mmCIF file of C-alpha atoms and ligand atoms in Angstrom:
data_model
loop_
_atom_site.group_PDB
_atom_site.id
_atom_site.type_symbol
_atom_site.label_atom_id
_atom_site.label_comp_id
_atom_site.label_asym_id
_atom_site.label_seq_id
_atom_site.Cartn_x
_atom_site.Cartn_y
_atom_site.Cartn_z
ATOM 1 C CA MET A 1 53.348 -53.127 -144.276
ATOM 2 C CA THR A 2 56.596 -54.563 -142.892
ATOM 3 C CA SER A 3 56.615 -58.338 -142.493
ATOM 4 C CA PHE A 4 58.450 -59.606 -139.406
ATOM 5 C CA LYS A 5 59.955 -63.044 -138.831
ATOM 6 C CA LEU A 6 61.570 -63.896 -135.496
ATOM 7 C CA TYR A 7 63.914 -66.912 -135.584
ATOM 8 C CA TYR A 8 64.828 -68.806 -132.425
ATOM 9 C CA PHE A 9 64.716 -72.238 -130.844
ATOM 10 C CA ASP A 10 61.547 -73.580 -129.216
ATOM 11 C CA GLY A 11 62.248 -71.732 -125.996
ATOM 12 C CA ARG A 12 61.838 -68.381 -124.289
ATOM 13 C CA TRP A 13 65.277 -67.318 -123.108
ATOM 14 C CA THR A 14 66.746 -64.564 -125.271
ATOM 15 C CA ALA A 15 63.830 -64.382 -127.764
ATOM 16 C CA GLU A 16 60.923 -63.967 -125.377
ATOM 17 C CA LEU A 17 61.385 -60.241 -124.769
ATOM 18 C CA ALA A 18 61.001 -59.489 -128.505
ATOM 19 C CA ARG A 19 57.883 -61.686 -128.542
ATOM 20 C CA LEU A 20 56.447 -59.724 -125.580
ATOM 21 C CA VAL A 21 57.134 -56.429 -127.370
ATOM 22 C CA PHE A 22 55.285 -57.670 -130.468
ATOM 23 C CA LYS A 23 52.387 -58.906 -128.346
ATOM 24 C CA GLN A 24 52.076 -55.728 -126.262
ATOM 25 C CA ALA A 25 52.175 -53.638 -129.450
ATOM 26 C CA GLY A 26 49.597 -55.899 -131.119
ATOM 27 C CA VAL A 27 51.854 -56.365 -134.159
ATOM 28 C CA ASP A 28 51.847 -59.680 -136.051
ATOM 29 C CA PHE A 29 55.063 -61.621 -136.578
ATOM 30 C CA GLU A 30 56.067 -65.094 -137.657
ATOM 31 C CA ASP A 31 57.391 -66.974 -134.624
ATOM 32 C CA ILE A 32 59.801 -69.402 -136.287
ATOM 33 C CA ARG A 33 61.207 -72.017 -133.892
ATOM 34 C CA TYR A 34 63.946 -74.341 -135.163
ATOM 35 C CA THR A 35 64.557 -77.692 -133.520
ATOM 36 C CA GLU A 36 68.098 -78.645 -132.483
ATOM 37 C CA GLU A 37 68.116 -81.022 -135.488
ATOM 38 C CA GLU A 38 67.112 -78.316 -137.976
ATOM 39 C CA TRP A 39 69.508 -75.686 -136.592
ATOM 40 C CA PRO A 40 72.777 -76.804 -138.294
ATOM 41 C CA GLN A 41 71.167 -76.287 -141.740
ATOM 42 C CA HIS A 42 70.217 -72.726 -140.819
ATOM 43 C CA LYS A 43 73.193 -71.536 -138.759
ATOM 44 C CA SER A 44 75.009 -70.064 -141.788
ATOM 45 C CA GLU A 45 71.881 -68.063 -142.725
ATOM 46 C CA MET A 46 72.191 -65.956 -139.535
ATOM 47 C CA PRO A 47 74.400 -62.815 -139.347
ATOM 48 C CA LEU A 48 76.490 -64.178 -136.433
ATOM 49 C CA GLY A 49 75.546 -67.853 -136.709
ATOM 50 C CA ALA A 50 73.293 -67.543 -133.659
ATOM 51 C CA MET A 51 69.692 -66.653 -132.771
ATOM 52 C CA PRO A 52 67.471 -64.797 -132.039
ATOM 53 C CA VAL A 53 67.386 -63.077 -135.415
ATOM 54 C CA LEU A 54 64.715 -60.706 -136.663
ATOM 55 C CA GLU A 55 64.003 -60.605 -140.391
ATOM 56 C CA MET A 56 62.183 -57.562 -141.771
ATOM 57 C CA ASP A 57 61.264 -57.605 -145.434
ATOM 58 C CA GLY A 58 64.261 -59.856 -146.102
ATOM 59 C CA ARG A 59 66.818 -57.996 -143.923
ATOM 60 C CA LYS A 60 68.202 -59.910 -140.955
ATOM 61 C CA ILE A 61 69.311 -58.220 -137.711
ATOM 62 C CA CYS A 62 70.648 -59.866 -134.543
ATOM 63 C CA GLN A 63 71.456 -59.476 -130.805
ATOM 64 C CA SER A 64 68.432 -60.022 -128.576
ATOM 65 C CA PHE A 65 68.559 -56.804 -126.538
ATOM 66 C CA ALA A 66 69.209 -54.677 -129.647
ATOM 67 C CA ILE A 67 66.234 -56.338 -131.383
ATOM 68 C CA ALA A 68 63.942 -55.666 -128.389
ATOM 69 C CA ARG A 69 65.091 -52.028 -128.202
ATOM 70 C CA TYR A 70 64.610 -51.538 -131.940
ATOM 71 C CA LEU A 71 61.079 -52.967 -131.885
ATOM 72 C CA ALA A 72 60.140 -50.989 -128.775
ATOM 73 C CA LYS A 73 61.271 -47.756 -130.457
ATOM 74 C CA GLU A 74 59.330 -48.639 -133.606
ATOM 75 C CA PHE A 75 56.149 -49.378 -131.618
ATOM 76 C CA GLY A 76 56.292 -46.446 -129.153
ATOM 77 C CA LEU A 77 57.330 -48.509 -126.123
ATOM 78 C CA PHE A 78 60.577 -46.701 -125.257
ATOM 79 C CA GLY A 79 59.356 -43.935 -122.958
ATOM 80 C CA SER A 80 58.093 -40.445 -123.598
ATOM 81 C CA ASN A 81 61.291 -38.443 -123.081
ATOM 82 C CA ASN A 82 65.070 -38.805 -123.052
ATOM 83 C CA MET A 83 65.313 -39.477 -119.281
ATOM 84 C CA GLU A 84 62.720 -42.267 -119.484
ATOM 85 C CA ALA A 85 64.653 -43.719 -122.434
ATOM 86 C CA PHE A 86 67.868 -43.481 -120.378
ATOM 87 C CA LEU A 87 66.307 -45.337 -117.430
ATOM 88 C CA ILE A 88 65.137 -48.076 -119.784
ATOM 89 C CA ASP A 89 68.651 -48.334 -121.238
ATOM 90 C CA GLU A 90 70.076 -48.456 -117.698
ATOM 91 C CA LEU A 91 67.772 -51.385 -116.935
ATOM 92 C CA PHE A 92 68.932 -53.213 -120.075
ATOM 93 C CA GLU A 93 72.552 -52.768 -118.950
ATOM 94 C CA ILE A 94 71.703 -54.056 -115.455
ATOM 95 C CA PHE A 95 70.212 -57.242 -116.864
ATOM 96 C CA ALA A 96 73.055 -57.606 -119.372
ATOM 97 C CA GLU A 97 75.490 -57.574 -116.413
ATOM 98 C CA ILE A 98 73.426 -60.059 -114.398
ATOM 99 C CA VAL A 99 73.203 -62.427 -117.366
ATOM 100 C CA ASN A 100 76.781 -62.104 -118.653
ATOM 101 C CA ASN A 101 78.603 -61.970 -115.286
ATOM 102 C CA TYR A 102 76.547 -64.514 -113.331
ATOM 103 C CA ILE A 103 73.813 -66.477 -115.135
ATOM 104 C CA VAL A 104 76.054 -67.497 -118.054
ATOM 105 C CA LYS A 105 78.743 -68.694 -115.594
ATOM 106 C CA ILE A 106 76.207 -70.870 -113.783
ATOM 107 C CA TYR A 107 75.016 -72.223 -117.145
ATOM 108 C CA TYR A 108 78.523 -73.226 -118.299
ATOM 109 C CA GLU A 109 79.633 -74.657 -114.917
ATOM 110 C CA LYS A 110 79.759 -78.453 -115.233
ATOM 111 C CA ASP A 111 79.710 -79.425 -111.548
ATOM 112 C CA GLU A 112 76.123 -79.571 -110.190
ATOM 113 C CA ASP A 113 77.117 -78.653 -106.607
ATOM 114 C CA LYS A 114 79.156 -75.721 -107.881
ATOM 115 C CA LYS A 115 76.185 -74.536 -109.983
ATOM 116 C CA LYS A 116 74.000 -74.448 -106.876
ATOM 117 C CA GLU A 117 76.719 -72.652 -104.926
ATOM 118 C CA LEU A 118 77.097 -70.008 -107.686
ATOM 119 C CA ALA A 119 73.298 -69.525 -107.807
ATOM 120 C CA GLU A 120 73.192 -69.026 -104.026
ATOM 121 C CA THR A 121 76.095 -66.554 -104.167
ATOM 122 C CA LEU A 122 74.328 -64.625 -106.929
ATOM 123 C CA LYS A 123 71.252 -64.272 -104.744
ATOM 124 C CA LYS A 124 73.145 -63.401 -101.556
ATOM 125 C CA ASP A 125 76.078 -61.282 -102.718
ATOM 126 C CA SER A 126 75.613 -60.008 -106.259
ATOM 127 C CA ALA A 127 71.919 -59.549 -107.086
ATOM 128 C CA PRO A 128 70.939 -57.243 -104.146
ATOM 129 C CA LYS A 129 72.768 -54.151 -105.399
ATOM 130 C CA TYR A 130 71.040 -54.430 -108.799
ATOM 131 C CA LEU A 131 67.594 -55.205 -107.383
ATOM 132 C CA ASN A 132 67.893 -52.389 -104.825
ATOM 133 C CA LEU A 133 68.503 -49.926 -107.648
ATOM 134 C CA ILE A 134 65.565 -51.307 -109.658
ATOM 135 C CA GLU A 135 63.311 -50.853 -106.612
ATOM 136 C CA LYS A 136 64.669 -47.330 -106.107
ATOM 137 C CA ARG A 137 63.842 -46.490 -109.737
ATOM 138 C CA LEU A 138 60.308 -47.862 -109.308
ATOM 139 C CA LYS A 139 59.837 -45.649 -106.236
ATOM 140 C CA GLU A 140 61.213 -42.632 -108.114
ATOM 141 C CA ASN A 141 58.392 -42.956 -110.648
ATOM 142 C CA THR A 142 55.819 -40.825 -108.859
ATOM 143 C CA SER A 143 53.266 -40.903 -111.713
ATOM 144 C CA GLY A 144 51.222 -43.480 -109.792
ATOM 145 C CA SER A 145 51.135 -45.788 -112.835
ATOM 146 C CA GLY A 146 53.166 -48.523 -111.154
ATOM 147 C CA PHE A 147 55.204 -48.838 -114.368
ATOM 148 C CA TYR A 148 59.004 -48.641 -114.424
ATOM 149 C CA VAL A 149 59.030 -45.146 -115.947
ATOM 150 C CA GLY A 150 56.327 -42.607 -116.709
ATOM 151 C CA SER A 151 52.651 -43.279 -116.978
ATOM 152 C CA GLU A 152 52.622 -45.792 -119.837
ATOM 153 C CA VAL A 153 53.948 -49.309 -120.239
ATOM 154 C CA THR A 154 57.370 -49.525 -121.903
ATOM 155 C CA VAL A 155 59.851 -52.209 -122.871
ATOM 156 C CA GLY A 156 61.437 -51.572 -119.437
ATOM 157 C CA ASP A 157 58.362 -53.132 -117.845
ATOM 158 C CA LEU A 158 58.452 -56.073 -120.241
ATOM 159 C CA LEU A 159 62.181 -56.556 -119.601
ATOM 160 C CA LEU A 160 61.724 -56.569 -115.820
ATOM 161 C CA TYR A 161 58.722 -58.895 -116.054
ATOM 162 C CA ASN A 162 60.426 -61.296 -118.456
ATOM 163 C CA SER A 163 63.701 -61.365 -116.499
ATOM 164 C CA MET A 164 61.915 -62.128 -113.222
ATOM 165 C CA ASP A 165 59.870 -64.829 -114.889
ATOM 166 C CA GLY A 166 62.826 -66.455 -116.673
ATOM 167 C CA HIS A 167 65.355 -66.190 -113.831
ATOM 168 C CA ARG A 168 62.866 -67.579 -111.316
ATOM 169 C CA LYS A 169 62.103 -70.517 -113.535
ATOM 170 C CA TRP A 170 65.747 -71.249 -114.318
ATOM 171 C CA LEU A 171 67.328 -70.593 -110.893
ATOM 172 C CA GLY A 172 64.408 -72.464 -109.344
ATOM 173 C CA GLN A 173 66.067 -75.729 -110.376
ATOM 174 C CA TYR A 174 68.810 -74.898 -107.810
ATOM 175 C CA GLY A 175 66.239 -73.888 -105.195
ATOM 176 C CA VAL A 176 67.152 -70.211 -105.583
ATOM 177 C CA ASP A 177 64.812 -67.226 -106.062
ATOM 178 C CA MET A 178 66.883 -64.063 -106.209
ATOM 179 C CA TYR A 179 63.707 -61.921 -106.292
ATOM 180 C CA GLU A 180 62.358 -63.322 -103.016
ATOM 181 C CA GLY A 181 61.194 -60.828 -100.359
ATOM 182 C CA ARG A 182 60.770 -57.895 -102.740
ATOM 183 C CA PRO A 183 57.075 -56.893 -102.649
ATOM 184 C CA LEU A 184 57.566 -53.913 -104.955
ATOM 185 C CA LEU A 185 58.951 -56.160 -107.703
ATOM 186 C CA GLU A 186 56.173 -58.651 -107.047
ATOM 187 C CA GLU A 187 53.566 -55.916 -107.443
ATOM 188 C CA HIS A 188 55.169 -54.758 -110.697
ATOM 189 C CA PHE A 189 55.257 -58.354 -111.977
ATOM 190 C CA LYS A 190 51.509 -58.698 -111.337
ATOM 191 C CA LEU A 191 50.746 -55.361 -113.011
ATOM 192 C CA VAL A 192 52.570 -56.312 -116.221
ATOM 193 C CA GLY A 193 51.205 -59.858 -116.193
ATOM 194 C CA ALA A 194 47.672 -58.420 -116.050
ATOM 195 C CA LEU A 195 48.069 -56.290 -119.210
ATOM 196 C CA PRO A 196 45.493 -57.878 -121.552
ATOM 197 C CA ASN A 197 47.874 -58.629 -124.467
ATOM 198 C CA ILE A 198 50.543 -60.012 -122.137
ATOM 199 C CA ALA A 199 48.084 -62.102 -120.099
ATOM 200 C CA LYS A 200 46.676 -63.568 -123.338
ATOM 201 C CA TRP A 201 50.131 -64.450 -124.668
ATOM 202 C CA VAL A 202 51.277 -65.985 -121.369
ATOM 203 C CA GLN A 203 48.139 -68.104 -121.404
ATOM 204 C CA GLU A 204 48.571 -69.334 -124.986
ATOM 205 C CA ARG A 205 52.379 -69.439 -125.455
ATOM 206 C CA PRO A 206 53.966 -72.863 -125.855
ATOM 207 C CA GLU A 207 55.188 -74.560 -122.670
ATOM 208 C CA THR A 208 58.917 -75.047 -123.230
ATOM 209 C CA ALA A 209 61.845 -76.485 -121.310
ATOM 210 C CA TYR A 210 63.648 -73.124 -121.067
HETATM 211 N N1 GSH B 1 74.351 -62.046 -127.500
HETATM 212 C C1 GSH B 1 73.478 -62.836 -128.332
HETATM 213 C C2 GSH B 1 73.651 -64.306 -127.961
HETATM 214 C C3 GSH B 1 73.117 -65.194 -129.051
HETATM 215 C C4 GSH B 1 73.293 -66.646 -128.684
HETATM 216 O O1 GSH B 1 74.340 -67.057 -128.139
HETATM 217 N N2 GSH B 1 72.289 -67.466 -129.025
HETATM 218 C C5 GSH B 1 72.319 -68.870 -128.736
HETATM 219 C C6 GSH B 1 70.964 -69.307 -128.166
HETATM 220 S S1 GSH B 1 70.553 -68.421 -126.693
HETATM 221 C C7 GSH B 1 72.534 -69.645 -130.024
HETATM 222 O O2 GSH B 1 72.077 -69.255 -131.091
HETATM 223 N N3 GSH B 1 73.218 -70.811 -129.924
HETATM 224 C C8 GSH B 1 73.399 -71.699 -131.033
HETATM 225 C C9 GSH B 1 74.739 -71.548 -131.690
HETATM 226 O O3 GSH B 1 75.514 -70.638 -131.336
HETATM 227 O O4 GSH B 1 75.026 -72.363 -132.569
HETATM 228 C C10 GSH B 1 72.019 -62.389 -128.131
HETATM 229 O O5 GSH B 1 71.675 -61.916 -127.046
HETATM 230 O O6 GSH B 1 71.246 -62.486 -129.091
#
């Protein structure tokens, strides 16, 4: 049986989606969390000198979204046909754009007032077009499951759930909730949060700063 080790810091951010995929699939993995002090000794052991990194039987692979996609495909959480897989990929690209074009800029901005301003602009001007499309996709799934695609849970559901959770927590420090006033997303969040393996993990996972 393959042995999995997931390396990251003691936080959720870019590693949490892979953890959720493991948990939903019921597959064991070693959740290795380096402290900031330990990290410099381990940086050169990682393919790109960054984490998260997944080690499988001694082979290390990197890039958080690629890791989550790989695991989801391995564990049957990537949809039941090519269109479902496409819609999941589309959702990954949407969140990659939100993170790379907006969230990362807020993170690196030094001025506190400017950070708040950027967070408010994200909510008002940039996020709506993405969230409108996500809601449209949810409505297009007429299976009645409430999941993002098809009738079974996929990594698309875990991605949407984890992004909402993380962005709310992080943007909350600037008083911004870009998901506010979107009952369909709220409903989906509750559905995924109530999946037994996810609910159990959310209950027992370490409380971390990010
Ligand atoms: N695109 C990469 C980003 C990886 C990344 O920048 N990781 C950060 C933590 S979120 C890191 O390892 N920083 C420590 C360093 O670069 O020394 C991914 O999504 O995995």
